[in-house]
Coordinates of C-alpha atoms and ligand atoms in Angstrom, one line a residue:
M19 CA 0.0 0.0 0.0
Q20 CA 1.6 3.3 -1.1
D21 CA 0.7 6.9 -0.1
I22 CA -2.9 6.1 0.9
R23 CA -5.1 9.0 1.7
K24 CA -8.5 8.9 3.3
A25 CA -10.6 11.7 4.8
F26 CA -13.9 11.7 6.5
A27 CA -16.0 14.8 6.0
G28 CA -12.8 16.7 5.2
V29 CA -10.8 15.4 8.2
P30 CA -7.9 13.2 7.1
A31 CA -7.7 9.8 8.8
L32 CA -4.9 8.6 6.5
D33 CA -2.4 11.0 5.1
R34 CA 0.0 9.2 2.8
A35 CA 0.1 6.0 4.8
S36 CA 2.2 3.1 3.4
L37 CA 2.6 -0.5 4.3
T38 CA 4.4 -3.4 2.7
V39 CA 3.9 -7.0 3.7
G40 CA 6.1 -9.8 2.2
P41 CA 5.0 -13.3 1.3
G42 CA 4.8 -15.6 4.3
E43 CA 5.6 -12.7 6.6
V44 CA 3.9 -12.0 9.9
H45 CA 3.7 -8.2 10.0
A46 CA 2.7 -6.1 13.0
L47 CA 0.8 -2.8 12.7
I48 CA 0.8 -0.6 15.7
G49 CA -0.1 3.0 16.7
Q50 CA -2.1 5.0 19.3
N51 CA -5.8 4.9 19.4
G52 CA -7.1 6.8 16.4
A53 CA -3.7 6.5 14.5
G54 CA -5.5 5.0 11.4
K55 CA -4.8 1.3 11.7
S56 CA -8.3 0.1 11.2
T57 CA -8.9 2.6 8.5
L58 CA -5.9 1.4 6.6
I59 CA -7.1 -2.2 6.8
K60 CA -10.6 -1.1 5.7
V61 CA -9.1 0.6 2.7
L62 CA -7.2 -2.5 1.8
T63 CA -10.2 -4.8 2.1
G64 CA -12.6 -2.5 0.3
A65 CA -14.7 -1.6 3.3
Y66 CA -13.7 2.0 2.6
R67 CA -12.8 3.5 -0.7
R68 CA -9.5 5.4 -0.7
D69 CA -9.2 9.0 -1.8
A70 CA -5.7 8.5 -3.2
G71 CA -2.8 6.0 -3.3
Q72 CA -2.0 2.6 -4.8
V73 CA -2.6 -0.9 -3.5
T74 CA -0.8 -3.8 -5.0
F75 CA -1.6 -7.4 -4.1
A76 CA 0.2 -10.5 -5.3
G77 CA 1.9 -8.4 -8.0
A78 CA -1.2 -6.7 -9.4
A79 CA -2.8 -3.3 -8.8
V80 CA -6.1 -3.9 -7.0
D81 CA -9.0 -1.8 -5.9
F82 CA -11.5 -4.1 -4.1
P83 CA -15.0 -2.7 -4.2
S84 CA -16.1 -4.7 -1.1
P85 CA -14.8 -7.0 1.7
L86 CA -16.4 -9.9 -0.1
A87 CA -14.5 -9.1 -3.3
A88 CA -11.3 -8.9 -1.2
Q89 CA -12.1 -12.3 0.4
R90 CA -12.5 -13.8 -3.1
G91 CA -9.3 -12.1 -4.1
G92 CA -7.4 -13.9 -1.3
I93 CA -7.6 -11.6 1.7
A94 CA -9.4 -12.9 4.8
T95 CA -10.0 -10.3 7.6
I96 CA -10.9 -10.3 11.2
Y97 CA -12.2 -6.8 11.9
Q98 CA -11.8 -5.1 15.2
E99 CA -15.5 -4.9 15.9
V100 CA -16.5 -8.5 15.5
N101 CA -18.8 -8.3 12.5
L102 CA -20.5 -11.6 12.9
V103 CA -24.3 -12.2 13.1
P104 CA -25.2 -12.9 16.7
L105 CA -28.6 -14.5 16.0
R106 CA -27.2 -16.9 13.4
S107 CA -25.6 -20.2 14.5
V108 CA -21.9 -20.5 15.1
A109 CA -21.7 -22.7 11.9
E110 CA -23.5 -20.2 9.7
N111 CA -21.2 -17.5 10.9
I112 CA -18.1 -19.5 10.0
M113 CA -19.5 -20.4 6.6
L114 CA -21.2 -17.1 5.8
G115 CA -21.0 -16.2 2.1
R116 CA -19.7 -19.7 1.1
E117 CA -22.4 -22.1 2.3
P118 CA -22.1 -25.5 0.7
R119 CA -25.1 -26.3 -1.4
R120 CA -26.9 -29.4 -2.8
F121 CA -29.5 -29.0 -5.5
G122 CA -29.3 -25.3 -5.0
L123 CA -30.3 -25.5 -1.3
I124 CA -28.0 -25.0 1.6
D125 CA -26.5 -28.4 2.7
W126 CA -26.9 -27.9 6.5
R127 CA -25.1 -31.1 7.4
A128 CA -22.0 -30.3 5.3
L129 CA -22.1 -26.8 6.6
N130 CA -22.1 -27.8 10.3
D131 CA -19.5 -30.5 9.6
R132 CA -17.1 -28.0 8.0
A133 CA -17.6 -25.5 10.8
R134 CA -16.9 -28.2 13.4
Q135 CA -13.8 -29.1 11.5
A136 CA -12.6 -25.5 11.3
L137 CA -13.1 -25.1 15.0
S138 CA -11.4 -28.4 15.9
D139 CA -8.4 -27.2 13.9
L140 CA -8.1 -24.5 16.6
G141 CA -8.7 -27.0 19.4
L142 CA -12.2 -25.8 20.1
T143 CA -15.4 -27.8 20.5
L144 CA -18.5 -25.7 20.4
E145 CA -22.2 -26.5 19.8
V146 CA -22.1 -25.2 16.2
T147 CA -25.9 -25.0 15.8
R148 CA -26.3 -22.6 18.8
P149 CA -26.6 -18.9 18.1
L150 CA -23.3 -17.2 18.3
G151 CA -24.6 -14.4 20.4
G152 CA -24.9 -16.7 23.4
Y153 CA -21.1 -17.1 23.6
S154 CA -18.6 -14.7 25.2
T155 CA -16.6 -12.2 23.3
A156 CA -13.5 -14.4 23.5
V157 CA -15.3 -17.3 21.9
Q158 CA -16.7 -15.0 19.2
Q159 CA -13.2 -13.9 18.5
M160 CA -12.1 -17.5 18.1
V161 CA -15.1 -18.1 15.7
A162 CA -14.0 -15.1 13.6
L163 CA -10.5 -16.6 13.6
A164 CA -11.9 -20.0 12.5
R165 CA -13.7 -18.3 9.7
A166 CA -10.7 -16.3 8.5
V167 CA -8.4 -19.3 8.6
S168 CA -10.8 -21.6 6.8
V169 CA -11.0 -19.3 3.9
Q170 CA -8.2 -20.1 1.5
A171 CA -6.3 -16.8 1.7
R172 CA -2.9 -15.5 0.8
L173 CA -3.1 -12.8 3.4
V174 CA -5.0 -13.0 6.8
V175 CA -5.6 -9.6 8.4
M176 CA -6.3 -9.5 12.2
D177 CA -7.3 -6.3 13.8
E178 CA -6.7 -6.8 17.5
P179 CA -7.5 -10.5 17.6
T180 CA -6.1 -11.0 21.1
S181 CA -7.8 -8.2 22.9
S182 CA -10.2 -10.4 24.8
L183 CA -8.2 -13.6 24.8
N184 CA -6.3 -15.0 27.7
E185 CA -2.8 -16.4 27.6
R186 CA -3.9 -19.9 26.6
E187 CA -6.1 -18.7 23.8
V188 CA -3.4 -16.3 22.6
E189 CA -1.0 -19.3 22.4
T190 CA -3.6 -21.1 20.3
L191 CA -3.8 -18.1 18.0
F192 CA 0.0 -17.9 17.7
G193 CA 0.0 -21.5 16.8
V194 CA -2.4 -20.8 14.1
I195 CA -0.3 -17.8 12.9
R196 CA 2.8 -20.0 12.7
G197 CA 0.9 -22.6 10.8
L198 CA -0.3 -20.0 8.3
K199 CA 3.3 -18.7 7.9
A200 CA 4.6 -22.2 7.3
R201 CA 2.1 -22.5 4.5
G202 CA 3.4 -19.3 2.9
V203 CA 0.3 -17.3 4.0
S204 CA 1.1 -13.7 5.1
V205 CA -0.4 -12.3 8.3
L206 CA -1.1 -8.6 9.2
F207 CA -1.5 -8.3 12.9
V208 CA -2.7 -5.3 14.9
S209 CA -2.3 -5.3 18.7
H210 CA -1.8 -3.0 21.6
R211 CA 0.0 -5.7 23.6
L212 CA 3.5 -4.9 22.4
D213 CA 5.2 -7.7 24.2
E214 CA 3.4 -10.4 22.4
L215 CA 4.4 -9.0 19.0
Y216 CA 8.0 -10.1 19.5
E217 CA 6.8 -13.7 19.8
V218 CA 5.3 -14.0 16.3
C219 CA 6.0 -11.0 14.2
D220 CA 8.9 -10.7 11.6
R221 CA 8.4 -7.0 10.7
I222 CA 6.6 -4.0 12.1
T223 CA 5.0 -0.8 10.9
V224 CA 4.2 2.1 13.3
M225 CA 1.6 4.6 12.4
R226 CA 1.0 8.0 14.0
D227 CA -1.7 10.6 13.0
G228 CA -2.5 8.8 9.8
R229 CA 1.0 8.4 8.6
T230 CA 3.6 5.6 8.6
V231 CA 6.5 6.7 10.8
F232 CA 8.5 3.5 10.9
S233 CA 8.8 0.2 9.2
G234 CA 11.5 -2.5 9.8
P235 CA 12.4 -5.8 11.2
M236 CA 10.9 -6.5 14.7
T237 CA 14.3 -7.5 16.1
D238 CA 15.7 -4.1 15.4
V239 CA 13.4 -2.1 17.8
S240 CA 13.0 -2.3 21.5
R241 CA 9.6 -2.0 23.2
L242 CA 10.6 1.4 24.6
R243 CA 11.5 2.6 21.1
L244 CA 8.2 1.4 19.8
V245 CA 6.3 3.4 22.4
E246 CA 8.3 6.5 21.5
L247 CA 7.6 6.1 17.8
M248 CA 3.9 5.7 18.6
L249 CA 3.7 8.7 20.8
G250 CA 6.1 10.8 18.7
R251 CA 8.2 11.9 21.7
A252 CA 11.0 10.5 23.8
L253 CA 10.1 8.9 27.1
D254 CA 12.2 9.4 30.3
S255 CA 14.1 6.3 31.4
S256 CA 11.3 5.5 33.9
G257 CA 9.3 4.6 30.8
A258 CA 6.3 6.2 32.4
Q259 CA 4.7 2.9 31.9
T260 CA 2.4 1.7 34.7
G261 CA 0.3 4.4 36.1
F262 CA -1.1 2.5 39.1
V263 CA -0.7 3.9 42.6
R264 CA -1.6 1.2 45.0
G265 CA -3.2 3.0 47.9
Q266 CA -4.0 1.4 51.2
A267 CA -7.3 -0.4 51.1
S268 CA -9.5 0.1 54.2
D269 CA -10.8 -2.6 56.4
E270 CA -14.4 -1.5 55.7
E271 CA -16.2 -4.2 53.8
L272 CA -18.0 -3.0 50.8
L273 CA -19.2 -6.0 49.0
S274 CA -19.4 -9.6 50.0
A275 CA -20.8 -12.4 47.9
R276 CA -20.9 -16.0 49.0
G277 CA -22.3 -19.3 47.7
V278 CA -23.3 -17.8 44.4
T279 CA -24.9 -20.6 42.3
L280 CA -26.2 -20.3 38.8
G281 CA -27.1 -23.5 36.9
T282 CA -23.8 -25.2 36.2
R283 CA -22.0 -22.0 35.5
L284 CA -21.5 -20.9 39.1
R285 CA -21.2 -23.5 41.8
G286 CA -20.9 -21.6 45.0
A287 CA -18.5 -18.8 43.9
G288 CA -17.7 -15.9 46.1
V289 CA -15.7 -12.6 46.3
E290 CA -15.1 -9.8 48.7
V291 CA -14.3 -6.1 48.0
R292 CA -13.4 -3.5 50.6
R293 CA -13.5 0.2 50.3
G294 CA -10.5 1.6 48.4
E295 CA -9.6 -1.9 47.2
V296 CA -9.1 -3.1 43.6
V297 CA -9.9 -6.8 43.4
G298 CA -9.1 -8.7 40.3
L299 CA -11.2 -11.6 39.0
A300 CA -9.2 -14.1 37.0
G301 CA -10.1 -17.4 35.3
L302 CA -10.1 -19.2 32.0
L303 CA -12.9 -19.2 29.5
G304 CA -16.0 -20.7 31.2
S305 CA -14.6 -20.2 34.7
G306 CA -17.7 -18.0 35.5
R307 CA -16.1 -14.6 35.8
S308 CA -18.5 -12.7 33.6
E309 CA -21.4 -14.7 35.1
L310 CA -20.4 -13.7 38.6
A311 CA -20.2 -10.0 37.6
G312 CA -23.6 -10.3 35.9
V313 CA -25.1 -11.7 39.2
L314 CA -23.6 -8.9 41.3
F315 CA -25.0 -6.3 39.0
G316 CA -28.5 -7.8 38.9
A317 CA -28.3 -8.7 35.2
E318 CA -28.6 -12.4 36.1
R319 CA -30.7 -14.0 38.8
P320 CA -28.7 -16.6 40.8
D321 CA -30.3 -19.8 42.0
Q322 CA -28.7 -19.1 45.4
A323 CA -26.5 -16.4 46.8
Q324 CA -25.8 -14.4 49.9
I325 CA -24.8 -10.9 48.8
T326 CA -24.2 -8.0 51.1
L327 CA -23.4 -4.4 50.2
R328 CA -22.1 -2.1 53.0
G329 CA -23.2 -4.9 55.4
Q330 CA -26.8 -5.0 54.2
A331 CA -28.2 -8.0 52.4
V332 CA -29.2 -7.1 48.8
D333 CA -31.1 -8.9 46.1
F334 CA -30.9 -6.9 42.8
R335 CA -33.7 -7.9 40.4
A336 CA -32.3 -5.7 37.6
P337 CA -29.3 -3.6 36.8
G338 CA -31.3 -0.5 37.6
D339 CA -31.5 -1.6 41.3
A340 CA -27.8 -2.1 41.3
I341 CA -27.1 1.4 39.8
R342 CA -29.4 3.0 42.4
A343 CA -27.5 1.2 45.1
G344 CA -24.2 2.7 43.9
L345 CA -22.8 0.2 41.5
G346 CA -21.4 0.7 38.1
F347 CA -20.6 -1.9 35.4
C348 CA -18.5 -1.4 32.3
S349 CA -19.2 -4.4 30.1
E350 CA -16.7 -6.2 27.8
D351 CA -19.0 -6.1 24.9
R352 CA -19.0 -2.5 23.9
K353 CA -21.0 -3.1 20.7
A354 CA -23.9 -5.0 22.2
Q355 CA -24.2 -3.6 25.7
G356 CA -22.3 -0.4 25.6
I357 CA -22.3 2.3 23.0
I358 CA -25.3 3.8 21.3
P359 CA -23.7 4.3 17.8
D360 CA -25.8 7.2 16.5
L361 CA -25.6 9.3 19.7
S362 CA -22.7 11.7 20.2
V363 CA -19.7 11.3 22.4
R364 CA -21.3 13.7 24.8
E365 CA -24.5 11.8 25.0
N366 CA -22.8 8.4 25.3
L367 CA -20.5 9.7 28.0
T368 CA -23.2 11.1 30.2
L369 CA -25.9 8.5 29.7
A370 CA -25.7 6.9 33.1
L371 CA -25.4 10.3 34.7
L372 CA -28.5 11.9 33.1
P373 CA -30.9 11.2 35.9
R374 CA -28.6 13.2 38.2
L375 CA -27.9 16.0 35.7
A376 CA -31.5 16.6 35.1
R377 CA -33.7 18.8 37.4
A378 CA -37.4 18.6 36.6
G379 CA -36.5 17.1 33.2
V380 CA -34.1 19.8 32.2
V381 CA -30.5 18.8 31.8
D382 CA -27.9 21.0 33.4
T383 CA -25.9 21.5 30.2
A384 CA -23.1 23.5 31.7
R385 CA -22.3 20.7 34.1
Q386 CA -22.7 18.2 31.4
A387 CA -20.2 20.0 29.2
E388 CA -17.7 20.4 32.1
I389 CA -17.8 16.6 32.8
V390 CA -17.5 15.7 29.2
D391 CA -14.6 18.1 28.7
R392 CA -12.8 16.8 31.8
F393 CA -12.9 13.1 30.7
M394 CA -12.1 13.8 27.1
T395 CA -9.0 15.7 28.2
R396 CA -7.9 13.3 31.0
L397 CA -8.2 10.1 28.9
G398 CA -7.2 11.8 25.6
I399 CA -10.3 10.9 23.8
K400 CA -9.7 11.6 20.1
A401 CA -12.8 13.0 18.4
S402 CA -13.5 16.0 16.2
S403 CA -15.7 17.3 18.9
A404 CA -18.0 16.1 21.7
E405 CA -20.8 16.2 19.2
Q406 CA -19.3 13.6 16.8
P407 CA -21.3 10.4 16.6
I408 CA -19.5 7.7 18.6
R409 CA -19.6 5.2 15.8
E410 CA -17.1 7.3 13.9
L411 CA -14.5 7.0 16.7
S412 CA -11.7 4.4 16.6
G413 CA -12.2 1.3 18.7
G414 CA -10.0 2.4 21.6
N415 CA -11.6 5.8 21.8
Q416 CA -15.1 4.3 22.0
Q417 CA -13.8 2.2 24.9
K418 CA -12.5 5.3 26.7
V419 CA -15.9 6.9 26.4
L420 CA -17.6 3.9 27.9
L421 CA -15.2 3.8 30.8
S422 CA -15.7 7.5 31.3
R423 CA -19.5 7.0 31.4
W424 CA -19.1 4.8 34.5
L425 CA -16.3 6.7 36.2
A426 CA -18.4 9.9 35.9
T427 CA -21.2 8.4 38.0
E428 CA -18.8 8.2 40.9
P429 CA -20.1 4.8 42.1
D430 CA -19.2 3.1 45.4
L431 CA -18.4 -0.1 43.6
L432 CA -17.3 -0.3 40.0
I433 CA -17.3 -3.6 38.1
L434 CA -15.0 -3.5 35.1
D435 CA -14.9 -6.3 32.5
E436 CA -11.7 -6.0 30.5
P437 CA -11.4 -2.2 31.0
T438 CA -8.4 -1.6 28.9
R439 CA -9.3 -3.8 26.0
G440 CA -8.1 -2.2 22.8
I441 CA -6.6 0.8 24.6
D442 CA -3.1 1.9 23.7
V443 CA -0.2 1.8 26.1
G444 CA -0.2 5.5 26.9
A445 CA -3.9 5.8 27.6
K446 CA -3.8 2.5 29.5
A447 CA -1.4 4.0 32.1
E448 CA -3.7 7.0 32.4
I449 CA -6.7 4.8 33.0
Q450 CA -4.9 2.7 35.6
R451 CA -3.8 5.9 37.3
L452 CA -7.3 7.2 37.4
I453 CA -8.7 3.9 38.8
G454 CA -6.0 4.0 41.5
E455 CA -6.9 7.6 42.4
L456 CA -10.6 6.8 42.7
A457 CA -9.8 3.8 44.8
Q458 CA -7.8 6.0 47.2
G459 CA -10.9 8.1 47.4
G460 CA -12.9 5.1 48.7
L461 CA -14.1 3.5 45.5
G462 CA -14.1 -0.3 45.4
V463 CA -13.3 -2.0 42.1
L464 CA -13.9 -5.5 40.9
M465 CA -11.8 -5.9 37.7
I466 CA -12.1 -8.8 35.3
S467 CA -9.0 -9.0 33.1
S468 CA -7.4 -11.6 30.9
E469 CA -4.1 -9.8 31.2
L470 CA -2.1 -11.2 34.1
E471 CA 0.2 -8.2 34.1
E472 CA -2.7 -5.8 34.5
L473 CA -4.0 -7.8 37.4
I474 CA -0.7 -8.1 39.2
E475 CA 0.2 -4.4 38.7
G476 CA -3.3 -3.0 39.3
C477 CA -4.9 -5.1 42.1
H478 CA -4.6 -5.4 45.8
E479 CA -5.9 -8.9 45.6
V480 CA -6.9 -11.4 42.9
T481 CA -9.7 -13.9 43.2
V482 CA -9.3 -16.9 40.9
L483 CA -12.3 -18.8 39.6
R484 CA -12.4 -22.2 38.0
H485 CA -15.4 -24.1 37.0
G486 CA -17.7 -21.7 38.8
R487 CA -15.9 -21.9 42.1
R488 CA -13.3 -19.7 43.9
V489 CA -10.0 -21.7 43.9
A490 CA -7.6 -19.0 45.1
R491 CA -7.2 -15.6 46.7
L492 CA -3.8 -14.1 46.0
S493 CA -2.3 -10.9 47.3
G494 CA 1.0 -9.2 47.9
E495 CA 4.1 -11.4 47.1
A496 CA 2.0 -14.4 46.4
M497 CA 0.4 -12.7 43.4
T498 CA 2.7 -13.9 40.6
E499 CA 2.0 -14.9 37.0
D500 CA 2.9 -18.5 37.8
A501 CA 0.6 -18.6 40.8
L502 CA -2.2 -17.1 38.9
L503 CA -1.8 -19.4 35.9
H504 CA -1.5 -22.4 38.1
A505 CA -4.7 -21.6 40.0
M506 CA -6.5 -20.8 36.8
A507 CA -5.6 -24.1 35.1
Q508 CA -5.5 -26.5 38.0
G509 CA -6.8 -24.9 41.2
E510 CA -9.0 -27.0 43.3
A511 CA -11.7 -25.5 45.6
D512 CA -10.2 -26.7 48.9
P513 CA -12.6 -27.2 51.7
G514 CA -11.3 -24.1 53.6
A515 CA -11.7 -21.8 50.6
A516 CA -15.1 -23.3 49.8
G517 CA -16.2 -22.6 53.3
A518 CA -15.1 -19.0 52.8
A519 CA -16.8 -18.9 49.4
Ligands
ATP16 N1 -16.5 6.3 9.5 C1 -15.8 7.3 10.1 N2 -16.2 8.6 10.1 C2 -15.5 9.6 10.6 N3 -14.3 9.4 11.1 C3 -13.8 8.2 11.1 C4 -14.5 7.1 10.6 N4 -13.7 5.9 10.7 C5 -12.6 6.4 11.3 N5 -12.6 7.7 11.6 C6 -11.5 8.5 12.2 O1 -10.3 8.1 11.6 C7 -9.3 8.1 12.6 C8 -8.5 6.8 12.6 O2 -9.4 5.8 13.1 P1 -9.0 4.3 13.2 O3 -10.2 3.5 13.6 O4 -8.4 3.9 11.9 O5 -7.9 4.2 14.3 P2 -7.1 3.0 14.9 O6 -5.7 3.2 14.7 O7 -7.7 1.7 14.4 O8 -7.4 3.1 16.5 P3 -7.7 2.0 17.7 O9 -6.4 1.6 18.2 O10 -8.4 2.8 18.7 O11 -8.5 1.0 17.1 C9 -9.9 8.4 14.0 O12 -9.7 9.8 14.3 C10 -11.4 8.2 13.7 O13 -12.2 9.0 14.4
MG17 MG1 -8.7 0.2 15.3

């Protein structure tokens, strides 16, 4: 791709961006939120039409009119916003646009078989006839991967494929990438987790403000140098990396949940959060993390549970009850449960706050503007103005708006499901710093994260779930990657812990 330009309503998103990927090469594409990575990919695959520049693929000049045309031309893509169809089955999603037919009709048996095969190649067994929407974001990402890999492509493009995957799933993905490379297939890989790039990528391109600012072999550049290239300024030697300030948690219990049972998904799980404390919730896929969060927030009704908030027994029937009681919940699935695409950044950011901003039905617009301005500046939300529709923002910037929505409500207890998913390293440090500050002010935080580093750096304590039970509580020195991984993979609910759960 050479000298690509693309503007939206006169505002340039790409300004002479260039990218070269060799045959059988694994190529990393990085840059801050809003740098233009997804836009460049969409230009390549025909989701957007470019304003200027040349694209050459397999030796010929190309200009794909649509993603389907690009797929037929040999480019398979996993987009950042999973663009699968939640109501259709897993199998239909994998085979979409290339359904096997018999006598002109869809051959369902062949379709399901092929989908099952594509998944088992990735070491996954799913009920392929079930609607995709019932599965977690991580599973949906794996389904998108199965789809992309099963298309016979010469280039596979992955826009943040690892953002909601845990270490094990990332290893599976990397295995797939190595397999593709061995077959001579090229891979273009976007990620904000810089460390993982060194594991699989041969070359790297860095973008900043719609331009390509660096391209070269991965081995030539250090992580620190990459961050400097992304930000466009030198970092001091401290790296200014982690922003977390671990304050002292109080002894005052804020939330206690015990014996939480929900079908076979939760089997007596428990967790405690004190004021000023950041508690991590770790576990593999299917361990019950999101389900436990859902119960605490009143989104799911447990079969059994003893939950207290500030020492009082509570039984939330709906999220509204939880919000009124001082809870906030930032979900992992920003597309389905989070953003309202056609509303502006301002409206999305203050959505949960509106009841409080309004007096007799009239919104206090000055206060609203002040809050929006504060969060946009603090988290560096990149938008043309607060009035821009949120769907036009880059993925990471949408996530920042969502987080701001809940931080702005100043809850007593904030539940965060993968809070820094898709957020660049600079903004991530800022978010961790903000969470740390709010915790020092008395906020309790329950944070689900697939990134062990984030849990260890950012939490006072980590509760590990496995098969719907608590299998470990780790804090201080005991909170190491090895200990977490061990508990996640093999932890047993010992009778003592079960009693406490
Ligand atoms: N459809 C659109 N309408 C208006 N502006 C857009 C549109 N799509 C992208 N942009 C703008 O183009 C710029 C680049 O966005 P892009 O999504 O390519 O960033 P990105 O590098 O993928 O960031 P992230 O890491 O957050 O995913 C952003 O400023 C974004 O607001
Ligand atoms: Mg993007």
